[in-house]
PDB file of C-alpha atoms in Angstrom:
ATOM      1  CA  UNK F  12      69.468 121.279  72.037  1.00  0.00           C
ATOM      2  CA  UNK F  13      69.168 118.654  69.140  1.00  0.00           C
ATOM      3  CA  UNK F  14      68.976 121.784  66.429  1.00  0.00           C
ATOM      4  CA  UNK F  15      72.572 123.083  67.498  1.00  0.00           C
ATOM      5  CA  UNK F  16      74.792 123.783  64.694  1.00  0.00           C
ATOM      6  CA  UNK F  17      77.458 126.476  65.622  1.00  0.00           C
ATOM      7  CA  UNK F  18      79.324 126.477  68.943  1.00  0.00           C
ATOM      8  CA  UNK F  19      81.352 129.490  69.551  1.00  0.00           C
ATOM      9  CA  UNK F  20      84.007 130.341  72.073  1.00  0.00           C
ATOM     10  CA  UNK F  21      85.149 133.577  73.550  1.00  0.00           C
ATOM     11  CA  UNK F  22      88.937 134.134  73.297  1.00  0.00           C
ATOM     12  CA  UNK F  23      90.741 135.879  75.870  1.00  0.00           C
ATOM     13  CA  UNK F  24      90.387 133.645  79.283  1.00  0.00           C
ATOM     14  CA  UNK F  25      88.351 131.240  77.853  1.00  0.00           C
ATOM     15  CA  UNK F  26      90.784 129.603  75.288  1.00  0.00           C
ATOM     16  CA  UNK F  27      93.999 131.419  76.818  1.00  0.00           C
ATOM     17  CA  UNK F  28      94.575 133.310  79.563  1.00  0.00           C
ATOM     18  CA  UNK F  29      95.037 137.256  78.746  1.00  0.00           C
ATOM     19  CA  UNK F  30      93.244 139.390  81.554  1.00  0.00           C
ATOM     20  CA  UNK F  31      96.273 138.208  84.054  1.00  0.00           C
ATOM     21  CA  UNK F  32      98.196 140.552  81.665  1.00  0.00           C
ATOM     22  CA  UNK F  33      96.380 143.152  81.969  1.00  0.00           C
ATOM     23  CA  UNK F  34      96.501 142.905  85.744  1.00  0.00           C
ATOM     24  CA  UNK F  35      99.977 142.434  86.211  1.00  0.00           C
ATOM     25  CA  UNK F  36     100.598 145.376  83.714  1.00  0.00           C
ATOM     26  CA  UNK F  37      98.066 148.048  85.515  1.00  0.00           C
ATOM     27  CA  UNK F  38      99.968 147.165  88.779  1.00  0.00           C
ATOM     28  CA  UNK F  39     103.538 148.543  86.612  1.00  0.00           C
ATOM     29  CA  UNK F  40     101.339 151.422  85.721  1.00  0.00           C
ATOM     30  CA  UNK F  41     100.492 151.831  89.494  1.00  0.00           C
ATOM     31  CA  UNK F  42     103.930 151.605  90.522  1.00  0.00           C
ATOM     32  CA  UNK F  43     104.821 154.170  87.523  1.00  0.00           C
ATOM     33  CA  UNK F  44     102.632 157.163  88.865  1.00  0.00           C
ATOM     34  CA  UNK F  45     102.471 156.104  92.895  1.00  0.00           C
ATOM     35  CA  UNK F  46     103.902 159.680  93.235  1.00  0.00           C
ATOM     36  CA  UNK F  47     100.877 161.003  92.697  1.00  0.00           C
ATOM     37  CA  UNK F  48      98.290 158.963  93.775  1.00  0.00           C
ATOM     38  CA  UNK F  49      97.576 155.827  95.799  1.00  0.00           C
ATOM     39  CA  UNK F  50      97.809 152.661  93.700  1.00  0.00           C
ATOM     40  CA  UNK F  51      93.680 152.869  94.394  1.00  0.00           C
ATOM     41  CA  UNK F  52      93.134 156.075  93.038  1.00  0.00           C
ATOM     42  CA  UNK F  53      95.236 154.958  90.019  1.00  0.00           C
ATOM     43  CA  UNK F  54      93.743 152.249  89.102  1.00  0.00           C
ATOM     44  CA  UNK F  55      89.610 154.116  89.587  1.00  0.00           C
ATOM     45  CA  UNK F  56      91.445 157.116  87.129  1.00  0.00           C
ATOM     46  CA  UNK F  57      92.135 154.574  84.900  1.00  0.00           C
ATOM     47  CA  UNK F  58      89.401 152.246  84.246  1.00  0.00           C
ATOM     48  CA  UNK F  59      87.079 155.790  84.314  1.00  0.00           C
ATOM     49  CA  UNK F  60      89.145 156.600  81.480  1.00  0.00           C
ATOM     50  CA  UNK F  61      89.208 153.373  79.692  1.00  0.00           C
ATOM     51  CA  UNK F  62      85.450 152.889  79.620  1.00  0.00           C
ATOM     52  CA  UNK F  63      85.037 156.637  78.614  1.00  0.00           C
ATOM     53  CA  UNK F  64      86.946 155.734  75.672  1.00  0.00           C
ATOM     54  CA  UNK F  65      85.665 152.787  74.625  1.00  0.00           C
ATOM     55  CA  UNK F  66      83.129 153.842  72.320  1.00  0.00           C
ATOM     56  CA  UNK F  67      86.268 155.646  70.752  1.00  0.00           C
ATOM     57  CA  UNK F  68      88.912 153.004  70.827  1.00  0.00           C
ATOM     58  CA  UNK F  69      86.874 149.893  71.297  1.00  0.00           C
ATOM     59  CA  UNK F  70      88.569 146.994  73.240  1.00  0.00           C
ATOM     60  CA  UNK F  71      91.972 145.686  72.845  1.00  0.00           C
ATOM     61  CA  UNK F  72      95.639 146.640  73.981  1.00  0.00           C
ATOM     62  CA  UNK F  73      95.999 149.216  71.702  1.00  0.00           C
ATOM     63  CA  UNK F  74      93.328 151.699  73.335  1.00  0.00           C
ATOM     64  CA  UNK F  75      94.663 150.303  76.740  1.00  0.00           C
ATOM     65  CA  UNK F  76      97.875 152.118  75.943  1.00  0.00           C
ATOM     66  CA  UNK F  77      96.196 155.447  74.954  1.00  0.00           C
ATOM     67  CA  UNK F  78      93.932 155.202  78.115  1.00  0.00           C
ATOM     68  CA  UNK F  79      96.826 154.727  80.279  1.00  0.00           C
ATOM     69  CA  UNK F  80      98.786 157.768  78.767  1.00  0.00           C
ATOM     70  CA  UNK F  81      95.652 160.081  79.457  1.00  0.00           C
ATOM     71  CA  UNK F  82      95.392 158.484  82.970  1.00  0.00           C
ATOM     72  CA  UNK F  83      99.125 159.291  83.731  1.00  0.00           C
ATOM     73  CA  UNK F  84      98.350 162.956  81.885  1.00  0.00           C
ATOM     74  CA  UNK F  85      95.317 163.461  84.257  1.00  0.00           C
ATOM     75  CA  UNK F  86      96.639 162.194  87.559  1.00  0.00           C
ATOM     76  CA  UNK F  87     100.422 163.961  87.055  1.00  0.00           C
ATOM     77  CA  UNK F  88      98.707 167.248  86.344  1.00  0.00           C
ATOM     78  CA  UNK F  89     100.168 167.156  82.787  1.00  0.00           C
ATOM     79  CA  UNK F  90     103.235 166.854  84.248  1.00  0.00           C
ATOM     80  CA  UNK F  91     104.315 163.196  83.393  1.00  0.00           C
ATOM     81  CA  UNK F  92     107.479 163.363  81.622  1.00  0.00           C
ATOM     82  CA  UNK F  93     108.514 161.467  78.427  1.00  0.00           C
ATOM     83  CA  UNK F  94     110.725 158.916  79.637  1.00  0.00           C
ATOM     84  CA  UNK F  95     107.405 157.656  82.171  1.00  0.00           C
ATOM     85  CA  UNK F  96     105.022 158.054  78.653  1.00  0.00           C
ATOM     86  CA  UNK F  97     107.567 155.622  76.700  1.00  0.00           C
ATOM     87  CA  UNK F  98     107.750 153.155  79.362  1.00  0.00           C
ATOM     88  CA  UNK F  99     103.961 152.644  79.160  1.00  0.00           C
ATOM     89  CA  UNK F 100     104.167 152.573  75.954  1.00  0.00           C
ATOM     90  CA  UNK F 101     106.598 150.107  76.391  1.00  0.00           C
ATOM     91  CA  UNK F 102     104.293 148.382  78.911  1.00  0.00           C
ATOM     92  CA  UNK F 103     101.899 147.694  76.151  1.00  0.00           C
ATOM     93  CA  UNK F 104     103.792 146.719  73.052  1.00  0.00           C
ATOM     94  CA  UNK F 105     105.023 144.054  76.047  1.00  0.00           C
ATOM     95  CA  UNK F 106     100.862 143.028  76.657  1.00  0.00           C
ATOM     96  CA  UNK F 107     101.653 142.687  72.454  1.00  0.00           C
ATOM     97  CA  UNK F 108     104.014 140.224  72.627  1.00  0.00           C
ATOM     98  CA  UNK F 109     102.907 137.696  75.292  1.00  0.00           C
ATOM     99  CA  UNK F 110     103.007 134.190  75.107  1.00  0.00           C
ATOM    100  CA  UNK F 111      99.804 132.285  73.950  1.00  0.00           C
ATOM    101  CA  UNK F 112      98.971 129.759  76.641  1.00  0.00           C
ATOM    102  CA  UNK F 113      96.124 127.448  76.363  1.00  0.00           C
ATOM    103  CA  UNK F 114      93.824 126.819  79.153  1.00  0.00           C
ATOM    104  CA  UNK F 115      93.149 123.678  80.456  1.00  0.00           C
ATOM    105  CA  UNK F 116      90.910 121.036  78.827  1.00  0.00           C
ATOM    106  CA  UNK F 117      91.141 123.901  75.030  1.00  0.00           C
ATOM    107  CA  UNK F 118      92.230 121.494  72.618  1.00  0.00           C
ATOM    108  CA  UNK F 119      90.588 118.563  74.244  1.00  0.00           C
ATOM    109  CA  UNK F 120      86.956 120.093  73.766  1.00  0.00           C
ATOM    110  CA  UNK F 121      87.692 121.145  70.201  1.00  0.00           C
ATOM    111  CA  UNK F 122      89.232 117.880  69.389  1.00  0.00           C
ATOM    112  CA  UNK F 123      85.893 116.447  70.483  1.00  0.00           C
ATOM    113  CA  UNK F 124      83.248 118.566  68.742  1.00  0.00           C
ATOM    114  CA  UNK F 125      85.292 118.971  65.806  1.00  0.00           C
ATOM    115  CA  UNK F 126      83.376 117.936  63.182  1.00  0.00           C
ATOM    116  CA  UNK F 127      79.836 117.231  64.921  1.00  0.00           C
ATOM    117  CA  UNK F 128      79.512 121.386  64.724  1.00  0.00           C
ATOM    118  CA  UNK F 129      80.307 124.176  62.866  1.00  0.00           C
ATOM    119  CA  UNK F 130      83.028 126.069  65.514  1.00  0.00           C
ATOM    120  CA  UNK F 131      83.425 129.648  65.801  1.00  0.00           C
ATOM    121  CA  UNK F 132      85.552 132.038  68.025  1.00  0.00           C
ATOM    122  CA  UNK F 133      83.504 135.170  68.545  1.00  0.00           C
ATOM    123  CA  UNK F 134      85.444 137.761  70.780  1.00  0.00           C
ATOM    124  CA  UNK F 135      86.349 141.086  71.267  1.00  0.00           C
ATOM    125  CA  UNK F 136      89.615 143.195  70.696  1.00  0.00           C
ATOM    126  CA  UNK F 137      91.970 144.517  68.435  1.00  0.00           C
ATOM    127  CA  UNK F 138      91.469 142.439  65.078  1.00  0.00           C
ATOM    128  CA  UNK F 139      95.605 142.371  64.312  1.00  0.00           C
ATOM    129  CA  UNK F 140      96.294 141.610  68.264  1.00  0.00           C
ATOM    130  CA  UNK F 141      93.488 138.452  68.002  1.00  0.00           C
ATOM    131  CA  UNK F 142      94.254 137.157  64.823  1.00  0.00           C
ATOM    132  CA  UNK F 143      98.083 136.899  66.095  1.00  0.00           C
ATOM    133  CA  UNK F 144      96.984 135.174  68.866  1.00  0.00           C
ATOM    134  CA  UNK F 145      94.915 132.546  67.224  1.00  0.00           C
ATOM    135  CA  UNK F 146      97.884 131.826  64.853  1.00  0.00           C
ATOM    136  CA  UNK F 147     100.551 131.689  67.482  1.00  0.00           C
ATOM    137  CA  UNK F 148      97.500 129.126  70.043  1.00  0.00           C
ATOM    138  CA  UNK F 149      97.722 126.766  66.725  1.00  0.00           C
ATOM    139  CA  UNK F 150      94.074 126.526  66.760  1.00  0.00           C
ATOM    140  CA  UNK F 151      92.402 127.564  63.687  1.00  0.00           C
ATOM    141  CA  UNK F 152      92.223 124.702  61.839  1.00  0.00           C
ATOM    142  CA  UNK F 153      89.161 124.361  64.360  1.00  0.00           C
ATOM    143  CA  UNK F 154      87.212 126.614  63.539  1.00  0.00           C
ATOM    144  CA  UNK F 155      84.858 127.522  60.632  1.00  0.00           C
ATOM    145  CA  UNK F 156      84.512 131.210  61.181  1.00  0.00           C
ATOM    146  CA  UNK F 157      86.230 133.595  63.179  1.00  0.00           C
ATOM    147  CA  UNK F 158      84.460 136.685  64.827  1.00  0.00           C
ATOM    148  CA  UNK F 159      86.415 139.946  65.989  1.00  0.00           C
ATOM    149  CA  UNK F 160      83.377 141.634  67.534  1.00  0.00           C
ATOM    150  CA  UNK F 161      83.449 145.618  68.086  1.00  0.00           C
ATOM    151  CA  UNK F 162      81.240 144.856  71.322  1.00  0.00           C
ATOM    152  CA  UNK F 163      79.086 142.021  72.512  1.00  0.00           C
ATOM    153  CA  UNK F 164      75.323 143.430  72.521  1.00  0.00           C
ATOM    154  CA  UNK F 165      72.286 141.727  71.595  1.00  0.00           C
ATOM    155  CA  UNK F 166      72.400 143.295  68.094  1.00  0.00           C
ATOM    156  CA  UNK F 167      76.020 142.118  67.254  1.00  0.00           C
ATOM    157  CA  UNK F 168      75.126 138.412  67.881  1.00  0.00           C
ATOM    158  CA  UNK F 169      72.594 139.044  65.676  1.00  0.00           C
ATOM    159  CA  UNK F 170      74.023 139.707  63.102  1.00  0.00           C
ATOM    160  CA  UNK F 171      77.104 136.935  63.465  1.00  0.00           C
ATOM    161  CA  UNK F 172      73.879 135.003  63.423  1.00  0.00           C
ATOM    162  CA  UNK F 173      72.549 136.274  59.827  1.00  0.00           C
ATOM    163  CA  UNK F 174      76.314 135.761  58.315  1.00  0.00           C
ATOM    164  CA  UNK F 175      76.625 132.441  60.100  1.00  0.00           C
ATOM    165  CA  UNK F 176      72.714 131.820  58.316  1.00  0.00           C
ATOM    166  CA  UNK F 177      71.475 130.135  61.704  1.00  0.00           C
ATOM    167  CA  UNK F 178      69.054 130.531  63.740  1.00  0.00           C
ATOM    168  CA  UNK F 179      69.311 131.829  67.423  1.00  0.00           C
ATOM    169  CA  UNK F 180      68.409 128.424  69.046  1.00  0.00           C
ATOM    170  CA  UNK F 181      70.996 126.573  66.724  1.00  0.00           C
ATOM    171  CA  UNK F 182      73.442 128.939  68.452  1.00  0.00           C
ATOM    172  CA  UNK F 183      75.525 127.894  71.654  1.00  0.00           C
ATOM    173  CA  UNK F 184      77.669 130.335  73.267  1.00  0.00           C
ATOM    174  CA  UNK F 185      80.743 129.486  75.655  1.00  0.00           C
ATOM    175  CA  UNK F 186      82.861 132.287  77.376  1.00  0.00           C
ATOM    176  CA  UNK F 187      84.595 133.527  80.750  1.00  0.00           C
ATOM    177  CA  UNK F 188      81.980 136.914  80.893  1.00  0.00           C
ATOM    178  CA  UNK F 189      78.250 136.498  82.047  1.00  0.00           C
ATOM    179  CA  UNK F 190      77.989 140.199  80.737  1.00  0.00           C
ATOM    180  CA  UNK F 191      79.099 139.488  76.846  1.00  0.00           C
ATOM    181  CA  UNK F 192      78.799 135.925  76.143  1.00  0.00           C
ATOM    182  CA  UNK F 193      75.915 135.410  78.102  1.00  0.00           C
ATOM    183  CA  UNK F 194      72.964 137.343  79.066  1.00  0.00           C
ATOM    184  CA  UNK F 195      72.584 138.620  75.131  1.00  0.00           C
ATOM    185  CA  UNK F 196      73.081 135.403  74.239  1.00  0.00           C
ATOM    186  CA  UNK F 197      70.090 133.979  76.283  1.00  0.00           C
ATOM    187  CA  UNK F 198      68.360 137.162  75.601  1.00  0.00           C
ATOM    188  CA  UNK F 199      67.720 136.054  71.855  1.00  0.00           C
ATOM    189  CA  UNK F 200      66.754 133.219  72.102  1.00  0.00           C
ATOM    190  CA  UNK F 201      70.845 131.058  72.459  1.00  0.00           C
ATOM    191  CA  UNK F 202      71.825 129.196  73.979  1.00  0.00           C
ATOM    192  CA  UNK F 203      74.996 129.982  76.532  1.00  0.00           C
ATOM    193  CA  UNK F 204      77.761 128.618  78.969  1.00  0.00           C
ATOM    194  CA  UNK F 205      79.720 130.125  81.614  1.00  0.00           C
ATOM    195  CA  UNK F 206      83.319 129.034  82.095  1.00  0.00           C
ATOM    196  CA  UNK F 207      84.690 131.163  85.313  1.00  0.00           C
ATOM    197  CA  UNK F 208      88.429 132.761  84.917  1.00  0.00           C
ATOM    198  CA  UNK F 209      90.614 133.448  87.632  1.00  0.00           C
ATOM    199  CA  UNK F 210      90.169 137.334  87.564  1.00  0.00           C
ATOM    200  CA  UNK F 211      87.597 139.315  85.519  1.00  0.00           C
ATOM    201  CA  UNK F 212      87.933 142.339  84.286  1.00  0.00           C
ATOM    202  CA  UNK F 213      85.247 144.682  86.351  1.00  0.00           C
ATOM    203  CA  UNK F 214      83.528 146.480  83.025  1.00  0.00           C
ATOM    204  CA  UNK F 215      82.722 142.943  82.451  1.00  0.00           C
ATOM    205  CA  UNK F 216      81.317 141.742  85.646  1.00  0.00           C
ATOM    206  CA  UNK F 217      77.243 141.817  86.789  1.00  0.00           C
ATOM    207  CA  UNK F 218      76.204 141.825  90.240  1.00  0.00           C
ATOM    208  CA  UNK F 219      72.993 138.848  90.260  1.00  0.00           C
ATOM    209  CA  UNK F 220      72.431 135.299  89.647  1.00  0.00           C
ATOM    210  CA  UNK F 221      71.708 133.806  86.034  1.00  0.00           C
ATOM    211  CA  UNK F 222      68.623 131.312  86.283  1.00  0.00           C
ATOM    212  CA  UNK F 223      67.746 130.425  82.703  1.00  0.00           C
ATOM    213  CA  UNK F 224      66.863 127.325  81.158  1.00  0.00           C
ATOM    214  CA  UNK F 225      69.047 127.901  78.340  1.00  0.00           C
ATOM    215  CA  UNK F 226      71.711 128.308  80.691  1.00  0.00           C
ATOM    216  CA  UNK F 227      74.619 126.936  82.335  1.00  0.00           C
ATOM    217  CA  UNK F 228      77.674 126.795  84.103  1.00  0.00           C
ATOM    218  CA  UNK F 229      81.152 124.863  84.144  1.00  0.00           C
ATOM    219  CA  UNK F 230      83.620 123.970  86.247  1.00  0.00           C
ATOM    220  CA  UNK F 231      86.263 123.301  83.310  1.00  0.00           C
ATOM    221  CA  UNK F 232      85.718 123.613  79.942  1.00  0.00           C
ATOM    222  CA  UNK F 233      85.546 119.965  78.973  1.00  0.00           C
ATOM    223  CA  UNK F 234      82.225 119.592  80.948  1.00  0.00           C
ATOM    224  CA  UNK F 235      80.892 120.835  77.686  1.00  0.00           C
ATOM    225  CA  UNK F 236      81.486 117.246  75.996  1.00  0.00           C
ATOM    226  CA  UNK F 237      79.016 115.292  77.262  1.00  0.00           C
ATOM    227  CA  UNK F 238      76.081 118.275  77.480  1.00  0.00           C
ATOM    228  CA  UNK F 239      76.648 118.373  73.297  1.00  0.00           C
ATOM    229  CA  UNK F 240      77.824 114.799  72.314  1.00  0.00           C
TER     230      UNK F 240
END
């Protein structure tokens, strides 16, 4: 790893926590249309519908709270009345405004290869919705670049890789999803680390073992130190 030059970090659950909101906000939505539907059911209508409308919406809290209007449209029948389509809309301008909390060992690892690499947050989302949150977690002044990504495919590295003018073995990659911040990582040529989150979000999970000698894993995000310094 001696030709490293850019380190990047996923966002959401690897600096903060965010898919906990998500959780606690689907089981609201759950509770919202259990009239029609076992909490179960609700939640399979829904992420159908949310990965459906990805390539329309793209990732982030605003096409969460379009997906979960359909959902409630689709499982009521068309019958869902206004006041239950303005409290989810309510639910997500709430998932809008929650509080920026830091995981463990965040500022330590930035404090430490600060300066020894170029640092870069490439993640995915709603640009407004990210860019608020990296103002409100205090931690730009860390980083060189910052990446909203429309997905996390081979091709989109890629090209953060031709605007970052780097190669894809100068490239290390360190997020919560094996899926995007991984395997396309590794796949050209990167160089990647898993840091496991609490929950994950299950468009976003694989189902077998990553062996790869560009590869590894961490128990807490600071274990990156003394692999790079």
């Amino acid at each position: 790893m001696k030709n490293l030059k850019v380190i990047a970090f996923d966002a959401d659950d690897t600096l903060w926590g965010n898919e906990m909101y998500f959780d606690e906000t689907e089981k609201k939505f759950c509770g919202l249309m259990e009239d029609y539907l076992s909490h179960q059911g609700i939640s399979s209508e829904l992420f159908q519908i949310e990965i459906a409308n990805l390539k329309l919406y793209g990732y982030g809290i605003k096409g969460y709270i379009l997906s979960m209007i359909e959902a409630a449209m689709k499982i009521s029948n068309n019958t869902i009345s206004i006041e239950a389509i303005e409290k989810i809309v309510q639910y997500g301008k709430d998932l809008l405004e929650k509080p920026v909390d830091l995981l463990d060992g965040v500022t330590e690892t930035l404090e430490a290869l600060s300066g020894k690499y170029k640092l870069v947050v490439a993640t995915k989302g709603d640009l407004l919705d990210q860019r608020r949150k990296l103002h409100n977690s205090s931690l730009g002044p860390y980083f060189h670049h910052i990446e909203v990504m429309s997905d996390k495919q081979e091709i989109d590295y890629l090209d953060l890789i031709k605007r970052l003018e780097i190669q894809p073995n100068e490239f290390y990659m360190i997020g919560n999803s094996l899926k995007s911040d991984v395997l396309p990582v590794l796949s050209i040529g990167g160089y990647a680390a898993h840091i496991p989150f609490h929950t994950t979000w299950a468009h976003e999970k694989i189902d077998h073992k990553v062996e790869h000698p560009k590869f590894t894993t961490l128990q807490q995000l600071t274990d990156i130190i003394p692999l790079l310094i």
